[in-house]
Amino acid sequence: MKYEELVKNIESLPPLSDSTILIKKLYAEGAENVDIIKLVRIIESDALLAANILKMINAPYYGFSKKIASVAQAVSLFGTNIVYGLVMNYAMREHLIAKTNAYNISPADFNDMCHVQSNLMMQWYSKIDLRHAQFLAPLALIMETGKLVLVDEILKSSYLLEFQDGLKKCAEIEVYEYDLLGTTSYHVSGLLFEHWNLEPLYVKMLQNLDIETEHISGKLEYYIETLDVIRTAVNVKNILTDESIEKASRVVQSLDLDPEHFTHVAKRIKKAYDKSNKR
């Protein structure tokens, strides 16, 4: 696979749905300035989008004891930032088929992984900086989307089995992707977000996530380091395993944050996730 071909394939993807474009316009001045009544009305006007959002937020790992039955209730409980992530997640999945078995993970488990990443970001980081947590949680939900593009290329290739075998053995998924494919799935996610005109800072974060942080500074570096904690704890090989939580907690400590708080939150989410898988 040539990088130029990958970019060409991304550029050939159709635009997002009309309702998604309208929702993006509502967020043009920031999530805190969104007209909630208009947001609910637009979501409800798209029956499939509304049904999908309600399906996602009623998943057991979110831990609600009572079913959330309306879009208005969902927006009220989750806030405009998380709803943005849910909308974009659904909109992008309309154009990208989740053939995730090339990554040794089922589509259902891949979907769960993305939600667990977002949930962990929100529950962990909201105690540190609520505003930043609200901004990063939607990205955590959709940052793995690039894998859906790469997997399509891998399935067309002659090295599917080689990729799967190497993935099982590798220590760092991103390093392995780059060595074999010449790019990483997070960089591809950045290309997708750029193609669909999503949040520019999301694009910058994803395109720099696998670059040495010594070349990055300020808020961008801060955000990237936070995302790195999440993908260390939750990824296609390890969804909140004891080992991945411990590894992520060491990253947390290196950032001069409280590793005990992180571990407590991660294990609480892991308990809910494991419980949902037994149903």
Short mmCIF file of C-alpha atoms in Angstrom, two decimals:
data_model
loop_
_atom_site.label_atom_id
_atom_site.label_comp_id
_atom_site.label_asym_id
_atom_site.label_seq_id
_atom_site.Cartn_x
_atom_site.Cartn_y
_atom_site.Cartn_z
CA MET A 1 0.00 0.00 0.00
CA LYS A 2 1.36 3.39 -0.99
CA TYR A 3 0.66 6.41 1.20
CA GLU A 4 -0.48 8.40 -1.83
CA GLU A 5 -3.08 5.72 -2.64
CA LEU A 6 -4.33 5.82 0.94
CA VAL A 7 -4.77 9.59 0.79
CA LYS A 8 -6.55 9.27 -2.56
CA ASN A 9 -8.96 6.70 -1.11
CA ILE A 10 -9.76 8.99 1.81
CA GLU A 11 -10.33 11.95 -0.50
CA SER A 12 -12.79 9.84 -2.51
CA LEU A 13 -15.04 9.25 0.51
CA PRO A 14 -18.42 11.01 0.22
CA PRO A 15 -19.36 13.90 2.50
CA LEU A 16 -21.06 13.34 5.82
CA SER A 17 -24.87 13.27 5.97
CA ASP A 18 -26.91 16.47 5.78
CA SER A 19 -27.98 16.19 9.42
CA THR A 20 -24.35 15.75 10.51
CA ILE A 21 -23.30 18.85 8.55
CA LEU A 22 -26.09 20.85 10.21
CA ILE A 23 -24.94 19.64 13.62
CA LYS A 24 -21.34 20.60 12.81
CA LYS A 25 -22.54 24.13 12.05
CA LEU A 26 -24.22 24.31 15.46
CA TYR A 27 -20.84 23.57 17.04
CA ALA A 28 -18.99 26.22 15.01
CA GLU A 29 -18.82 28.58 18.01
CA GLY A 30 -17.92 25.85 20.51
CA ALA A 31 -19.88 23.15 22.31
CA GLU A 32 -20.73 25.51 25.17
CA ASN A 33 -22.62 27.78 22.75
CA VAL A 34 -24.71 25.11 21.05
CA ASP A 35 -28.45 25.71 20.87
CA ILE A 36 -29.62 22.53 22.61
CA ILE A 37 -33.19 22.76 21.32
CA LYS A 38 -31.94 22.93 17.72
CA LEU A 39 -29.46 20.11 18.37
CA VAL A 40 -32.18 17.80 19.70
CA ARG A 41 -34.48 18.72 16.82
CA ILE A 42 -31.85 17.93 14.16
CA ILE A 43 -30.94 14.60 15.74
CA GLU A 44 -34.60 13.62 16.05
CA SER A 45 -35.17 14.50 12.38
CA ASP A 46 -32.75 11.71 11.44
CA ALA A 47 -34.42 8.55 12.74
CA LEU A 48 -31.38 6.32 12.24
CA LEU A 49 -29.04 8.79 13.96
CA ALA A 50 -31.40 9.22 16.90
CA ALA A 51 -31.88 5.46 17.31
CA ASN A 52 -28.14 4.84 17.13
CA ILE A 53 -27.33 7.45 19.76
CA LEU A 54 -29.92 6.02 22.15
CA LYS A 55 -28.57 2.53 21.51
CA MET A 56 -25.01 3.63 22.29
CA ILE A 57 -25.77 5.50 25.50
CA ASN A 58 -27.92 2.67 26.86
CA ALA A 59 -24.99 0.25 26.62
CA PRO A 60 -24.31 -1.42 30.01
CA TYR A 61 -20.79 0.01 30.38
CA TYR A 62 -22.23 3.53 30.81
CA GLY A 63 -23.87 2.26 33.98
CA PHE A 64 -27.34 3.84 33.85
CA SER A 65 -29.87 1.95 35.95
CA LYS A 66 -32.83 3.25 33.93
CA LYS A 67 -33.20 3.31 30.17
CA ILE A 68 -32.64 6.68 28.48
CA ALA A 69 -35.61 6.97 26.16
CA SER A 70 -35.26 10.36 24.46
CA VAL A 71 -32.64 12.39 22.64
CA ALA A 72 -33.35 15.37 24.90
CA GLN A 73 -32.63 13.25 27.96
CA ALA A 74 -29.42 11.98 26.36
CA VAL A 75 -28.17 15.50 25.64
CA SER A 76 -29.07 16.60 29.17
CA LEU A 77 -27.21 13.69 30.79
CA PHE A 78 -24.16 13.51 28.52
CA GLY A 79 -23.72 17.15 27.53
CA THR A 80 -23.06 18.63 24.11
CA ASN A 81 -19.41 17.51 23.91
CA ILE A 82 -20.13 13.79 24.28
CA VAL A 83 -23.13 14.02 21.97
CA TYR A 84 -20.85 15.56 19.34
CA GLY A 85 -18.62 12.50 19.56
CA LEU A 86 -21.59 10.14 19.31
CA VAL A 87 -22.92 11.95 16.24
CA MET A 88 -19.54 11.96 14.49
CA ASN A 89 -18.91 8.32 15.40
CA TYR A 90 -22.18 7.28 13.77
CA ALA A 91 -21.68 9.57 10.77
CA MET A 92 -18.22 8.22 9.96
CA ARG A 93 -19.26 4.60 10.45
CA GLU A 94 -21.89 5.14 7.74
CA HIS A 95 -19.02 5.35 5.23
CA LEU A 96 -16.54 2.91 6.78
CA ILE A 97 -17.35 -0.77 7.15
CA ALA A 98 -16.04 -2.21 10.41
CA LYS A 99 -14.10 -5.24 9.14
CA THR A 100 -11.92 -5.17 12.24
CA ASN A 101 -11.00 -8.86 12.32
CA ALA A 102 -7.69 -7.97 10.66
CA TYR A 103 -6.83 -6.38 14.01
CA ASN A 104 -7.82 -9.61 15.79
CA ILE A 105 -10.89 -7.95 17.30
CA SER A 106 -14.58 -8.31 16.42
CA PRO A 107 -16.58 -5.28 15.24
CA ALA A 108 -18.65 -5.43 18.45
CA ASP A 109 -15.56 -5.45 20.67
CA PHE A 110 -14.00 -2.68 18.59
CA ASN A 111 -17.09 -0.55 19.13
CA ASP A 112 -17.02 -1.30 22.86
CA MET A 113 -13.33 -0.39 22.98
CA CYS A 114 -14.03 3.06 21.51
CA HIS A 115 -16.74 3.76 24.07
CA VAL A 116 -14.56 2.54 26.93
CA GLN A 117 -11.79 4.90 25.78
CA SER A 118 -14.18 7.85 25.84
CA ASN A 119 -15.69 6.79 29.16
CA LEU A 120 -12.25 6.45 30.74
CA MET A 121 -11.18 9.87 29.47
CA MET A 122 -14.29 11.53 30.90
CA GLN A 123 -14.38 9.77 34.26
CA TRP A 124 -10.64 10.03 34.90
CA TYR A 125 -9.81 13.46 33.57
CA SER A 126 -12.94 15.31 34.71
CA LYS A 127 -11.47 15.33 38.24
CA ILE A 128 -8.32 16.99 36.89
CA ASP A 129 -9.77 19.45 34.39
CA LEU A 130 -13.45 19.15 33.50
CA ARG A 131 -13.29 21.48 30.50
CA HIS A 132 -10.41 19.59 28.93
CA ALA A 133 -12.09 16.25 29.68
CA GLN A 134 -15.23 17.41 27.90
CA PHE A 135 -13.15 18.42 24.88
CA LEU A 136 -11.07 15.22 24.75
CA ALA A 137 -13.76 12.61 25.50
CA PRO A 138 -15.43 12.90 22.05
CA LEU A 139 -12.03 12.51 20.38
CA ALA A 140 -11.30 9.42 22.48
CA LEU A 141 -14.51 7.93 21.09
CA ILE A 142 -13.58 8.41 17.43
CA MET A 143 -9.76 8.46 17.36
CA GLU A 144 -9.51 4.78 16.31
CA THR A 145 -11.51 5.37 13.10
CA GLY A 146 -8.35 5.29 11.00
CA LYS A 147 -8.06 1.56 11.67
CA LEU A 148 -11.22 1.05 9.61
CA VAL A 149 -9.42 2.57 6.61
CA LEU A 150 -6.20 0.63 7.15
CA VAL A 151 -8.05 -2.63 7.65
CA ASP A 152 -9.71 -2.26 4.27
CA GLU A 153 -6.29 -1.91 2.66
CA ILE A 154 -4.90 -4.86 4.64
CA LEU A 155 -7.77 -7.12 3.56
CA LYS A 156 -7.02 -6.31 -0.09
CA SER A 157 -3.34 -7.15 0.37
CA SER A 158 -1.37 -10.38 0.39
CA TYR A 159 -0.06 -9.87 3.92
CA LEU A 160 -3.20 -10.20 6.06
CA LEU A 161 -1.94 -13.24 8.00
CA GLU A 162 1.49 -11.65 8.40
CA PHE A 163 -0.13 -8.50 9.80
CA GLN A 164 -2.32 -10.42 12.26
CA ASP A 165 0.57 -12.58 13.46
CA GLY A 166 2.89 -9.61 13.89
CA LEU A 167 0.20 -7.67 15.74
CA LYS A 168 -0.07 -10.42 18.34
CA LYS A 169 3.68 -10.30 18.97
CA CYS A 170 4.37 -6.56 18.82
CA ALA A 171 4.95 -4.44 21.91
CA GLU A 172 3.71 -1.15 20.43
CA ILE A 173 0.83 -1.23 17.94
CA GLU A 174 1.65 2.16 16.40
CA VAL A 175 5.31 1.26 15.83
CA TYR A 176 4.24 -2.01 14.20
CA GLU A 177 1.73 -0.24 11.94
CA TYR A 178 4.34 2.25 10.81
CA ASP A 179 7.01 -0.37 10.17
CA LEU A 180 4.67 -2.47 8.02
CA LEU A 181 2.37 0.13 6.47
CA GLY A 182 4.39 3.34 6.48
CA THR A 183 1.83 5.20 8.58
CA THR A 184 -0.21 4.78 11.77
CA SER A 185 -3.94 4.45 12.20
CA TYR A 186 -4.03 7.65 14.28
CA HIS A 187 -2.39 9.63 11.49
CA VAL A 188 -4.99 8.17 9.13
CA SER A 189 -7.73 9.24 11.55
CA GLY A 190 -6.30 12.75 11.30
CA LEU A 191 -6.53 12.58 7.51
CA LEU A 192 -10.16 11.45 7.78
CA PHE A 193 -11.03 14.26 10.18
CA GLU A 194 -9.35 16.75 7.87
CA HIS A 195 -11.29 15.39 4.88
CA TRP A 196 -14.58 15.79 6.74
CA ASN A 197 -13.65 19.19 8.22
CA LEU A 198 -13.86 18.14 11.85
CA GLU A 199 -12.31 20.04 14.77
CA PRO A 200 -8.87 21.32 13.56
CA LEU A 201 -7.23 20.69 16.93
CA TYR A 202 -8.38 17.06 16.78
CA VAL A 203 -6.62 16.80 13.41
CA LYS A 204 -3.40 18.24 14.84
CA MET A 205 -3.47 15.91 17.83
CA LEU A 206 -3.96 12.79 15.75
CA GLN A 207 -1.37 13.72 13.14
CA ASN A 208 1.18 14.37 15.89
CA LEU A 209 0.23 11.59 18.30
CA ASP A 210 3.02 9.30 17.11
CA ILE A 211 5.69 11.99 16.74
CA GLU A 212 8.34 12.53 19.41
CA THR A 213 6.91 15.04 21.90
CA GLU A 214 10.18 16.99 21.98
CA HIS A 215 9.03 18.52 18.69
CA ILE A 216 5.66 19.52 20.19
CA SER A 217 4.89 21.99 22.96
CA GLY A 218 2.13 23.82 24.79
CA LYS A 219 -1.49 22.73 24.82
CA LEU A 220 -0.99 20.31 21.93
CA GLU A 221 1.67 18.37 23.85
CA TYR A 222 -0.55 18.35 26.94
CA TYR A 223 -3.49 16.92 25.02
CA ILE A 224 -1.37 14.33 23.21
CA GLU A 225 0.11 13.03 26.47
CA THR A 226 -3.41 12.65 27.88
CA LEU A 227 -4.58 10.70 24.82
CA ASP A 228 -1.52 8.47 25.15
CA VAL A 229 -2.67 7.42 28.62
CA ILE A 230 -6.05 6.35 27.25
CA ARG A 231 -4.73 4.36 24.29
CA THR A 232 -2.20 2.65 26.57
CA ALA A 233 -4.94 1.44 28.90
CA VAL A 234 -7.49 0.64 26.17
CA ASN A 235 -6.54 -0.63 22.71
CA VAL A 236 -7.27 -3.44 20.25
CA LYS A 237 -4.96 -5.82 22.13
CA ASN A 238 -5.85 -4.89 25.69
CA ILE A 239 -9.12 -3.44 26.94
CA LEU A 240 -8.37 -2.48 30.54
CA THR A 241 -6.33 -5.55 31.39
CA ASP A 242 -4.34 -5.49 34.62
CA GLU A 243 -1.17 -5.09 32.57
CA SER A 244 -2.47 -2.23 30.41
CA ILE A 245 -3.87 -0.37 33.43
CA GLU A 246 -0.53 -0.70 35.21
CA LYS A 247 1.36 0.48 32.11
CA ALA A 248 -0.98 3.46 31.69
CA SER A 249 -0.68 4.36 35.38
CA ARG A 250 3.09 4.67 34.91
CA VAL A 251 2.44 7.12 32.07
CA VAL A 252 0.08 9.03 34.37
CA GLN A 253 2.78 9.21 37.04
CA SER A 254 5.31 10.48 34.49
CA LEU A 255 2.91 13.39 33.86
CA ASP A 256 2.95 14.24 37.59
CA LEU A 257 -0.67 13.18 37.97
CA ASP A 258 -2.15 10.80 40.54
CA PRO A 259 -1.72 7.18 39.36
CA GLU A 260 -3.89 5.85 42.20
CA HIS A 261 -6.86 7.93 41.09
CA PHE A 262 -6.40 6.76 37.51
CA THR A 263 -6.14 3.11 38.55
CA HIS A 264 -9.26 3.40 40.70
CA VAL A 265 -11.31 4.86 37.84
CA ALA A 266 -9.93 2.36 35.30
CA LYS A 267 -10.78 -0.62 37.50
CA ARG A 268 -14.27 0.72 38.13
CA ILE A 269 -14.89 1.00 34.39
CA LYS A 270 -13.31 -2.42 33.84
CA LYS A 271 -15.75 -3.93 36.34
CA ALA A 272 -18.72 -2.43 34.47
CA TYR A 273 -17.28 -3.53 31.12
CA ASP A 274 -16.67 -7.10 32.29
CA LYS A 275 -20.17 -7.24 33.74
CA SER A 276 -21.71 -6.09 30.44
CA ASN A 277 -19.83 -8.82 28.56
CA LYS A 278 -21.34 -11.51 30.77
CA ARG A 279 -24.88 -10.56 29.83
#
